[in-house]
CSV table of C-alpha atoms and ligand atoms in Angstrom, one decimal:
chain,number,residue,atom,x,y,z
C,30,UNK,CA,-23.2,1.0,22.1
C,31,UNK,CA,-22.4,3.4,24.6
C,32,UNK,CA,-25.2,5.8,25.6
C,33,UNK,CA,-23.6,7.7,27.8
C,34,UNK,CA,-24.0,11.9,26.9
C,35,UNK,CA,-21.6,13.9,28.4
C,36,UNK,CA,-21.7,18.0,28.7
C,37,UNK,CA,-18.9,20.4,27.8
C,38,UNK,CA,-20.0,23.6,29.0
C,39,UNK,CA,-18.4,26.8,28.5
C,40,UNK,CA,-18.4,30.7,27.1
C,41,UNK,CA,-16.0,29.6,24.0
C,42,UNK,CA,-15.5,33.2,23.6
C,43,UNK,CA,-14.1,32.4,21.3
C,44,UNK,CA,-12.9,28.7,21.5
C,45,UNK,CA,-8.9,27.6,21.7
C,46,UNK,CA,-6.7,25.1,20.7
C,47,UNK,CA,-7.0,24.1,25.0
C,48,UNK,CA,-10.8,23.3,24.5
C,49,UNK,CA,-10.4,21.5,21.3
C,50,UNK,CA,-8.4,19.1,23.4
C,51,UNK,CA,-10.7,18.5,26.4
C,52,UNK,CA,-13.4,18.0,24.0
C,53,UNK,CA,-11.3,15.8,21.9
C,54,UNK,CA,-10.4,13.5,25.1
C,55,UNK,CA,-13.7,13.6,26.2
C,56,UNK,CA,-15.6,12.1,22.6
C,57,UNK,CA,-12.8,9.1,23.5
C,58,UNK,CA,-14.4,8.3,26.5
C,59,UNK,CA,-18.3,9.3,25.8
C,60,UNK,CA,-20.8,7.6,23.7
C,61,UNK,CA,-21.7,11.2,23.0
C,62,UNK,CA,-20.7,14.6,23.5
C,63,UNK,CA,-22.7,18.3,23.7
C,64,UNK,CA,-20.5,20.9,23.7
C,65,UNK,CA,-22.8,23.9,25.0
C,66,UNK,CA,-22.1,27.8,24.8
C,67,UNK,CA,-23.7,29.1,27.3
C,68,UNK,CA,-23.9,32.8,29.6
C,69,UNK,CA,-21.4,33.5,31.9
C,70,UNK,CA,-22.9,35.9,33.8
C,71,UNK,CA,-19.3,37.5,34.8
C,72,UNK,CA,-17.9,37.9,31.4
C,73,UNK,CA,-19.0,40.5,28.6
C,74,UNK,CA,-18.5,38.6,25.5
C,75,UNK,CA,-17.2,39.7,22.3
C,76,UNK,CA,-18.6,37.2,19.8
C,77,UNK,CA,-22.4,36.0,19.6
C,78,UNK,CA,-23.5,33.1,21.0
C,79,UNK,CA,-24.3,31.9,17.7
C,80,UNK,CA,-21.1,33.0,15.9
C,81,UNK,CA,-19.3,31.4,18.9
C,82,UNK,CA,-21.5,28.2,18.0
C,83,UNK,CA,-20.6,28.4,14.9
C,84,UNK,CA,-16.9,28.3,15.2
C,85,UNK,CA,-16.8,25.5,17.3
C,86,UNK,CA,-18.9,23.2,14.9
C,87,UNK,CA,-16.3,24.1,12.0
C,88,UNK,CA,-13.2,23.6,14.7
C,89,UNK,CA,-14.9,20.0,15.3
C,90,UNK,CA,-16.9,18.8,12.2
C,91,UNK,CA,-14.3,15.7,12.4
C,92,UNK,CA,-15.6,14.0,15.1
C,93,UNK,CA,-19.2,12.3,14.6
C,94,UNK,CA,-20.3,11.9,18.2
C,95,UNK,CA,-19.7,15.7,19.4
C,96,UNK,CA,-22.6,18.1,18.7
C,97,UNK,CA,-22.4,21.6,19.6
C,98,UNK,CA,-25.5,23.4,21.3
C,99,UNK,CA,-26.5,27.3,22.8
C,100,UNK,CA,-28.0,27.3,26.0
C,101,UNK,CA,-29.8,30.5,27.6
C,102,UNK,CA,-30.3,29.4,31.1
C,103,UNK,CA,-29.0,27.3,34.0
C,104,UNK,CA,-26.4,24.4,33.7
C,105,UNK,CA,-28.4,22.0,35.1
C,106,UNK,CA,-31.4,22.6,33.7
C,107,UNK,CA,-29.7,21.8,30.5
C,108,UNK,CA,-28.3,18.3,31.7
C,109,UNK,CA,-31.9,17.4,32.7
C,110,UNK,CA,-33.0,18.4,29.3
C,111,UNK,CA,-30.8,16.4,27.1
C,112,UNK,CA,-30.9,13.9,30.2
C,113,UNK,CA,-26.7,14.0,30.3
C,114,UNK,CA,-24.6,12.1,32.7
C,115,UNK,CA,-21.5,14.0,32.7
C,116,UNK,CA,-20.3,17.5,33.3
C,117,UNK,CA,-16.4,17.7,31.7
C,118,UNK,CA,-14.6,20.7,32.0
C,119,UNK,CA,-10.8,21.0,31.9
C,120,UNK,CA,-8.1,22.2,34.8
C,121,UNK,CA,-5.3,24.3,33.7
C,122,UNK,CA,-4.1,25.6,36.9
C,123,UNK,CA,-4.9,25.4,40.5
C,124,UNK,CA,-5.9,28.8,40.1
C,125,UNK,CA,-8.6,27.1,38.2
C,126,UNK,CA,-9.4,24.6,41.3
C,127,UNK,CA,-11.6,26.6,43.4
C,128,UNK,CA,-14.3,28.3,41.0
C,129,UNK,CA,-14.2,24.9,39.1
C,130,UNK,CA,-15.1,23.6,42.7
C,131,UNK,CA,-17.5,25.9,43.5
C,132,UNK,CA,-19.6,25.1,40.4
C,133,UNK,CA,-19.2,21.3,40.4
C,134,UNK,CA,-20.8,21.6,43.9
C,135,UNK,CA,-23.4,24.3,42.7
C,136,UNK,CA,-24.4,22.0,39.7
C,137,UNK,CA,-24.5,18.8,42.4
C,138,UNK,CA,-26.5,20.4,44.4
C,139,UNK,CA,-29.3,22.0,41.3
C,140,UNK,CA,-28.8,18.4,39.6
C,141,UNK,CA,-27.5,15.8,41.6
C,142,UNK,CA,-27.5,13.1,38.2
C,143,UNK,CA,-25.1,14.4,36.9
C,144,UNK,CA,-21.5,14.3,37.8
C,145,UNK,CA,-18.8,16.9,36.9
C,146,UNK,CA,-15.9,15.3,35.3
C,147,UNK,CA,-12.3,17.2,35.6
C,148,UNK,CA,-10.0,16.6,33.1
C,149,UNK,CA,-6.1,18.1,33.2
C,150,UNK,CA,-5.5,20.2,30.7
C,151,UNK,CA,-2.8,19.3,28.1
C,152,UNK,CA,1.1,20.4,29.5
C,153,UNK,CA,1.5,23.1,26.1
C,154,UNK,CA,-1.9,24.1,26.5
C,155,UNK,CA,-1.5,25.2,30.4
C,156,UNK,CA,-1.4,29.0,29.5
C,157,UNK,CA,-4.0,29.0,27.1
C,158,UNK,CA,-7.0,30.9,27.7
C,159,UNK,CA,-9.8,32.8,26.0
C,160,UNK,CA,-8.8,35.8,26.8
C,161,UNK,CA,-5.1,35.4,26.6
C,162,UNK,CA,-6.1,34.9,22.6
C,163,UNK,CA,-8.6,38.4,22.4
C,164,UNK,CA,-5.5,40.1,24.2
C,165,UNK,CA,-2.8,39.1,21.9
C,166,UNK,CA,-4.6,39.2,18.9
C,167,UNK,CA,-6.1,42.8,19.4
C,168,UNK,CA,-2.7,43.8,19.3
C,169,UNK,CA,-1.8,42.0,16.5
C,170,UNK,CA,0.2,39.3,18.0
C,171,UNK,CA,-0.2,35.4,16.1
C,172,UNK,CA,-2.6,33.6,17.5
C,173,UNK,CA,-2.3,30.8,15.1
C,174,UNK,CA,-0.9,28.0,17.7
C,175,UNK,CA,-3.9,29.4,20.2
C,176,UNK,CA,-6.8,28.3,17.9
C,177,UNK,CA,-8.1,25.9,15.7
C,178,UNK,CA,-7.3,26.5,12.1
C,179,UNK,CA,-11.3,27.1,10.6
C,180,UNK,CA,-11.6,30.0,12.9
C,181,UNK,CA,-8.3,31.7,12.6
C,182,UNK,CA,-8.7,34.1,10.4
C,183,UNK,CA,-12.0,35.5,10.7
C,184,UNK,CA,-11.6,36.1,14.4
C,185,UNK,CA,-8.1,37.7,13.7
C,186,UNK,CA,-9.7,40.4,11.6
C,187,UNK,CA,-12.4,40.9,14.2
C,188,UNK,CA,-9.8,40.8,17.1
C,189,UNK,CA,-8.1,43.9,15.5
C,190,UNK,CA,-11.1,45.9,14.8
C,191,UNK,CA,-12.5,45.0,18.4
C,192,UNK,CA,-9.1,46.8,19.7
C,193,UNK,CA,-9.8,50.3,17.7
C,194,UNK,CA,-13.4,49.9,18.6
C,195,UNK,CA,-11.7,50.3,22.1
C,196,UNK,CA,-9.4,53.1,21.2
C,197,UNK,CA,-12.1,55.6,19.5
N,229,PNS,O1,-15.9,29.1,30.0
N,229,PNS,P1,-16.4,29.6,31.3
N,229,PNS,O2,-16.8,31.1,31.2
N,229,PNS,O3,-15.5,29.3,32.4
N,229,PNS,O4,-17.8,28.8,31.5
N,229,PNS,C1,-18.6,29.1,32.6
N,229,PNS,C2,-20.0,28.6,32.4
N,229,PNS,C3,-20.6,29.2,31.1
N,229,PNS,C4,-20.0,27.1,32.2
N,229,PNS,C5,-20.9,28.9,33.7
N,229,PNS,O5,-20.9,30.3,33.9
N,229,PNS,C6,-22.3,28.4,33.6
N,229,PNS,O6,-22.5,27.2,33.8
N,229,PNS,N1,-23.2,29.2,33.1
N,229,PNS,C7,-24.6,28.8,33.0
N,229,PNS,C8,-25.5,29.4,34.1
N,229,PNS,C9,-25.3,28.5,35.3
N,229,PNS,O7,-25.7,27.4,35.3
N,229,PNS,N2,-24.8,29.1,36.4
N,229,PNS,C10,-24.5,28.4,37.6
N,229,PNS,C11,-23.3,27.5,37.5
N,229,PNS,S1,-22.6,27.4,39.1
């Protein structure tokens, strides 16, 4: 059996259709996989990091080697904790290269067992992003081929309100 535990980390604020894939790709190849929502200290999110949790274990109750996890702290502390071998995390763009870069070496450096993993990100999911889905569907654009279906409508309804929360 294949031991091998592999980390997704990410803000999944909230999670799209793009990360479903990476994770989805990654399972394949990993004995297990620990999708982790975790701080990103440049980012203000809009959902909890439990509700954020929370959609991503409906959006992936189908596969029975991912697990989904909140972590307060650093990266790598975390991949000594549940002793993982693999970072993944998923290129879009070259625009992504550089900070990807930066924290694959960061993480190296703070935990030098585990490797970061980069896997391309699916050719119709290229665009996709986080906040690409909170800017269309505040203004009350479909974002049904952006997310996984579980999560659609409840973060459409908060989507909207978080746009006149703006406005007032
Ligand atoms: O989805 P994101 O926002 O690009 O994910 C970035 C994230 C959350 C993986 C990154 O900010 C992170 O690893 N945060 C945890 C704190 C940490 O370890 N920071 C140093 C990494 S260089």
């Amino acid at each position: 059996m294949d031991k091998t535990i592999a980390v997704c980390p990410g803000s999944f604020d909230p999670v799209t259709c793009g990360h479903i894939d990476i994770i989805k790709r990654a399972a394949k190849m990993f004995g297990q996989v620990i999708v982790v929502v975790m701080t990103n200290t440049a980012k203000r999110p809009l959902f909890s990091g439990e509700k954020r949790a929370d959609m991503l274990r409906r959006s992936l109750c189908d596969l029975p080697n991912v697990q989904v996890d909140c972590y307060d702290g650093l990266l790598a502390d975390y991949m000594r904790k549940v002793q993982g071998t693999a970072i993944v995390k998923g290129l879009r763009a070259v625009s992504d290269f550089e900070y990807e870069f930066q924290m694959a070496l960061t993480n190296k450096k703070l935990c030098p067992e585990a490797e970061t993993v980069f896997l391309t990100a699916d050719a119709q999911n290229m665009y996709l992003s986080s906040s690409i889905v909170k800017s269309v569907g505040s203004m009350g654009g479909d974002i049904r081929d952006f997310v996984p279906p579980p999560v659609y409508e409840e973060i459409q309804e908060r989507l909207v309100n978080s746009r006149k929360e703006d406005i007032l």
